[in-house]
Each structure stands twice: as C-alpha cells, then as structure tokens.
Amino acid sequence: MDCGDGVTSALFRTVCGRFATGVAVATTCDAKGGRWGLTVNSFSSVSLDPPLVLFSIDKNASSHGVFVGSPRFAVNILAEDQQALSDRFSFVKDDDRFNGIALEAGESDRPPLLSGALGHLICDLENTFPGGDHTILLGRVRHTAVSNDPSARPLLYFSGGYATIS
C-alpha cells in the first residue's frame, strides 16, 4: 500500500520501528465484569494539567468495542522481566488472557492491574478520536502507582523486537 509520495505502509512501519518505545498492557472490564487487555506501545502522556494519556487501538481488535465503550481503563507499564505478559496480551487468543496471572488487589470496579508492573495509571475515558485504521483513546488519569524497586527497568520495543537498556 502506498501512503502517498512513495511512502508505503511497510516503509512507514519500518521507519516508525526505529523509535524505541516502552511496552504497556491496557486493561478494562466490560459491562458484565469480563476482563480485557492488550499490549500497546502507542502509549503517551499528553498533558500534566489535567493529567491526560492516550493509546491507540486497531479498529479490528476483538477488544476495540469494549475499550471504546468502557468508562475506565488502566495502563500497566511493563518491566523488563515481563516480556511473557507482553506476548500473552499480544498473541494469545485465550478466552481469558488473565487466567493464572497475578493481579494487584483492589476495588472490584477498577480495571485489572498487573502485578510487578513498573507503574499503573487508572483513567476515565475522556474522549475518542479517529486515527486511520485505529481509534485514539484519551484518558484522564485518576489514580497512579509506581514500583518501589529502584533496580526495575522498562521493557522496550525497537525495530520489530524487544530491547533492553545496556
């Protein structure tokens, strides 16, 4: 596919892949309390006042309608040793991707928080925006938590694969 001026989808993906990103798992619950999650590297802070973040979700993702229709979501910022969680929430087509995964204890009405993450952001869905083949979700941060482990390092993604800080 040509994106215009000779920019193909493949070339665009390759060039954007040269931008190292952190890896996170966005989570939410549906109206029946079912847990949903997916790996994202399209996560970004937007504003400090008010505190806003965004991530984007493919319109063809099975969880698209749930995330767009849910009033709340969480972003779990993954640690270097959580690559298996990233893979699970990217590739596993399990009915319950959360089966057997350690979660933080908390209120029953909040999105699932993955244990061992470097940080958590619980957000109210502020707005959604069209973004080509994705939908951009803008969230107002209502609660945060950060790891107390000073040696914890982030899980990174670069050039089509996982990377570490050396």
mmCIF file of C-alpha atoms in Angstrom:
data_model
loop_
_atom_site.group_PDB
_atom_site.id
_atom_site.type_symbol
_atom_site.label_atom_id
_atom_site.label_comp_id
_atom_site.label_asym_id
_atom_site.label_seq_id
_atom_site.Cartn_x
_atom_site.Cartn_y
_atom_site.Cartn_z
ATOM 1 C CA MET A 1 0.000 0.000 0.000
ATOM 2 C CA ASP A 2 1.288 3.449 -0.915
ATOM 3 C CA CYS A 3 0.626 6.136 1.711
ATOM 4 C CA GLY A 4 1.388 8.939 -0.779
ATOM 5 C CA ASP A 5 4.643 10.403 -2.105
ATOM 6 C CA GLY A 6 6.112 6.880 -2.290
ATOM 7 C CA VAL A 7 5.547 6.138 1.419
ATOM 8 C CA THR A 8 4.359 2.543 1.650
ATOM 9 C CA SER A 9 2.805 1.001 4.744
ATOM 10 C CA ALA A 10 5.831 -1.310 5.040
ATOM 11 C CA LEU A 11 8.336 1.563 4.838
ATOM 12 C CA PHE A 12 6.317 3.674 7.273
ATOM 13 C CA ARG A 13 6.232 0.762 9.743
ATOM 14 C CA THR A 14 9.996 0.217 9.376
ATOM 15 C CA VAL A 15 10.841 3.868 9.966
ATOM 16 C CA CYS A 16 8.488 4.177 12.966
ATOM 17 C CA GLY A 17 10.009 0.963 14.334
ATOM 18 C CA ARG A 18 13.288 2.847 14.722
ATOM 19 C CA PHE A 19 11.661 4.842 17.522
ATOM 20 C CA ALA A 20 12.187 2.909 20.752
ATOM 21 C CA THR A 21 9.064 2.711 22.878
ATOM 22 C CA GLY A 22 8.094 1.339 26.218
ATOM 23 C CA VAL A 23 5.629 -1.524 26.358
ATOM 24 C CA ALA A 24 2.380 -1.452 28.309
ATOM 25 C CA VAL A 25 -0.757 -3.516 28.676
ATOM 26 C CA ALA A 26 -4.028 -1.586 28.589
ATOM 27 C CA THR A 27 -6.814 -3.244 30.579
ATOM 28 C CA THR A 28 -10.511 -2.686 31.113
ATOM 29 C CA CYS A 29 -13.700 -4.502 32.089
ATOM 30 C CA ASP A 30 -16.855 -4.917 30.069
ATOM 31 C CA ALA A 31 -20.376 -4.305 31.386
ATOM 32 C CA LYS A 32 -20.591 -7.904 32.684
ATOM 33 C CA GLY A 33 -17.277 -7.668 34.568
ATOM 34 C CA GLY A 34 -15.272 -9.558 31.938
ATOM 35 C CA ARG A 35 -11.583 -8.605 31.855
ATOM 36 C CA TRP A 36 -9.975 -7.389 28.653
ATOM 37 C CA GLY A 37 -6.404 -6.408 27.871
ATOM 38 C CA LEU A 38 -3.993 -5.819 25.031
ATOM 39 C CA THR A 39 -0.352 -4.924 24.604
ATOM 40 C CA VAL A 40 0.273 -1.358 23.426
ATOM 41 C CA ASN A 41 3.339 0.627 22.543
ATOM 42 C CA SER A 42 1.302 3.549 21.228
ATOM 43 C CA PHE A 43 1.007 4.914 24.781
ATOM 44 C CA SER A 44 1.933 8.520 25.533
ATOM 45 C CA SER A 45 1.402 11.213 28.118
ATOM 46 C CA VAL A 46 -0.495 14.185 26.713
ATOM 47 C CA SER A 47 -0.928 16.775 29.471
ATOM 48 C CA LEU A 48 0.116 17.404 33.069
ATOM 49 C CA ASP A 49 -2.794 19.725 33.886
ATOM 50 C CA PRO A 50 -5.140 17.978 33.667
ATOM 51 C CA PRO A 51 -3.242 14.668 33.685
ATOM 52 C CA LEU A 52 -4.066 13.021 30.344
ATOM 53 C CA VAL A 53 -2.666 9.999 28.490
ATOM 54 C CA LEU A 54 -3.517 8.275 25.246
ATOM 55 C CA PHE A 55 -3.130 4.983 23.457
ATOM 56 C CA SER A 56 -4.476 3.759 20.170
ATOM 57 C CA ILE A 57 -6.261 0.520 19.347
ATOM 58 C CA ASP A 58 -6.722 -1.175 15.987
ATOM 59 C CA LYS A 59 -10.339 -0.970 14.848
ATOM 60 C CA ASN A 60 -10.173 -4.693 14.002
ATOM 61 C CA ALA A 61 -9.014 -5.731 17.504
ATOM 62 C CA SER A 62 -11.503 -8.013 19.235
ATOM 63 C CA SER A 63 -11.397 -5.709 22.275
ATOM 64 C CA HIS A 64 -11.945 -2.472 20.316
ATOM 65 C CA GLY A 65 -15.643 -2.136 21.146
ATOM 66 C CA VAL A 66 -15.048 -2.945 24.803
ATOM 67 C CA PHE A 67 -12.316 -0.315 25.255
ATOM 68 C CA VAL A 68 -14.223 2.360 23.326
ATOM 69 C CA GLY A 69 -17.400 1.620 25.291
ATOM 70 C CA SER A 70 -15.874 1.344 28.753
ATOM 71 C CA PRO A 71 -15.839 4.374 31.058
ATOM 72 C CA ARG A 72 -12.463 3.394 32.577
ATOM 73 C CA PHE A 73 -9.201 1.755 31.582
ATOM 74 C CA ALA A 74 -5.778 1.152 33.098
ATOM 75 C CA VAL A 75 -2.313 1.298 31.617
ATOM 76 C CA ASN A 76 0.187 -1.162 33.115
ATOM 77 C CA ILE A 77 3.770 -0.122 32.266
ATOM 78 C CA LEU A 78 5.730 -3.349 31.884
ATOM 79 C CA ALA A 79 9.086 -4.143 33.464
ATOM 80 C CA GLU A 80 11.962 -5.767 31.592
ATOM 81 C CA ASP A 81 11.152 -9.180 33.066
ATOM 82 C CA GLN A 82 7.527 -9.069 31.838
ATOM 83 C CA GLN A 83 8.072 -9.910 28.168
ATOM 84 C CA ALA A 84 5.913 -13.016 28.583
ATOM 85 C CA LEU A 85 2.994 -10.779 29.641
ATOM 86 C CA SER A 86 3.527 -8.576 26.609
ATOM 87 C CA ASP A 87 3.489 -11.637 24.363
ATOM 88 C CA ARG A 88 0.439 -13.067 26.093
ATOM 89 C CA PHE A 89 -1.598 -9.901 25.635
ATOM 90 C CA SER A 90 -0.390 -9.577 22.018
ATOM 91 C CA PHE A 91 -0.735 -13.088 20.664
ATOM 92 C CA VAL A 92 -2.714 -15.379 22.963
ATOM 93 C CA LYS A 93 -6.280 -15.837 21.762
ATOM 94 C CA ASP A 94 -7.404 -17.283 25.083
ATOM 95 C CA ASP A 95 -10.936 -16.617 26.314
ATOM 96 C CA ASP A 96 -9.337 -15.150 29.429
ATOM 97 C CA ARG A 97 -5.831 -13.774 28.919
ATOM 98 C CA PHE A 98 -5.803 -13.066 32.660
ATOM 99 C CA ASN A 99 -6.114 -16.735 33.636
ATOM 100 C CA GLY A 100 -3.285 -17.541 36.067
ATOM 101 C CA ILE A 101 -1.830 -14.012 36.052
ATOM 102 C CA ALA A 102 -1.071 -12.218 39.325
ATOM 103 C CA LEU A 103 -3.146 -9.073 39.747
ATOM 104 C CA GLU A 104 -2.960 -6.275 42.289
ATOM 105 C CA ALA A 105 -5.718 -6.391 44.889
ATOM 106 C CA GLY A 106 -8.172 -3.526 44.814
ATOM 107 C CA GLU A 107 -11.672 -2.339 44.220
ATOM 108 C CA SER A 108 -13.873 -4.598 42.135
ATOM 109 C CA ASP A 109 -14.959 -1.772 39.824
ATOM 110 C CA ARG A 110 -11.488 -0.838 38.606
ATOM 111 C CA PRO A 111 -9.656 -2.249 35.593
ATOM 112 C CA PRO A 112 -7.237 -5.128 36.279
ATOM 113 C CA LEU A 113 -3.737 -4.105 37.380
ATOM 114 C CA LEU A 114 -0.873 -6.482 36.570
ATOM 115 C CA SER A 115 1.426 -7.309 39.486
ATOM 116 C CA GLY A 116 5.075 -6.434 39.013
ATOM 117 C CA ALA A 117 4.476 -3.582 36.571
ATOM 118 C CA LEU A 118 6.710 -0.506 36.817
ATOM 119 C CA GLY A 119 3.658 1.687 37.098
ATOM 120 C CA HIS A 120 -0.110 1.800 36.801
ATOM 121 C CA LEU A 121 -2.402 4.555 35.584
ATOM 122 C CA ILE A 122 -6.144 4.245 36.102
ATOM 123 C CA CYS A 123 -8.002 6.537 33.744
ATOM 124 C CA ASP A 124 -11.518 7.683 32.989
ATOM 125 C CA LEU A 125 -12.157 7.646 29.251
ATOM 126 C CA GLU A 126 -12.190 11.339 28.345
ATOM 127 C CA ASN A 127 -12.683 11.086 24.583
ATOM 128 C CA THR A 128 -12.015 9.029 21.462
ATOM 129 C CA PHE A 129 -10.715 10.220 18.104
ATOM 130 C CA PRO A 130 -10.486 8.584 14.689
ATOM 131 C CA GLY A 131 -6.932 7.732 13.702
ATOM 132 C CA GLY A 132 -6.975 5.967 10.336
ATOM 133 C CA ASP A 133 -7.240 2.230 10.996
ATOM 134 C CA HIS A 134 -7.025 2.887 14.760
ATOM 135 C CA THR A 135 -9.074 4.706 17.386
ATOM 136 C CA ILE A 136 -7.222 7.008 19.766
ATOM 137 C CA LEU A 137 -8.402 6.799 23.379
ATOM 138 C CA LEU A 138 -7.733 9.804 25.591
ATOM 139 C CA GLY A 139 -7.863 9.131 29.310
ATOM 140 C CA ARG A 140 -7.925 11.403 32.350
ATOM 141 C CA VAL A 141 -5.645 9.901 34.981
ATOM 142 C CA ARG A 142 -7.490 9.371 38.274
ATOM 143 C CA HIS A 143 -5.019 7.144 40.143
ATOM 144 C CA THR A 144 -1.349 6.239 39.800
ATOM 145 C CA ALA A 145 1.026 3.779 41.406
ATOM 146 C CA VAL A 146 4.739 3.281 40.826
ATOM 147 C CA SER A 147 7.093 0.393 41.601
ATOM 148 C CA ASN A 148 9.254 0.805 44.681
ATOM 149 C CA ASP A 149 12.019 -1.353 43.161
ATOM 150 C CA PRO A 150 14.920 1.019 42.351
ATOM 151 C CA SER A 151 16.564 -1.636 40.144
ATOM 152 C CA ALA A 152 13.464 -2.215 37.976
ATOM 153 C CA ARG A 153 13.976 -1.499 34.298
ATOM 154 C CA PRO A 154 11.464 -0.989 31.461
ATOM 155 C CA LEU A 155 10.506 -3.444 28.758
ATOM 156 C CA LEU A 156 11.334 -1.768 25.453
ATOM 157 C CA TYR A 157 10.385 -2.388 21.839
ATOM 158 C CA PHE A 158 12.682 -1.390 18.974
ATOM 159 C CA SER A 159 12.951 -2.301 15.308
ATOM 160 C CA GLY A 160 10.395 -5.099 15.477
ATOM 161 C CA GLY A 161 11.641 -6.780 18.640
ATOM 162 C CA TYR A 162 12.203 -6.406 22.359
ATOM 163 C CA ALA A 163 15.207 -4.425 23.551
ATOM 164 C CA THR A 164 16.913 -3.620 26.841
ATOM 165 C CA ILE A 165 18.807 -0.676 28.205
ATOM 166 C CA SER A 166 22.511 -1.515 28.402
#
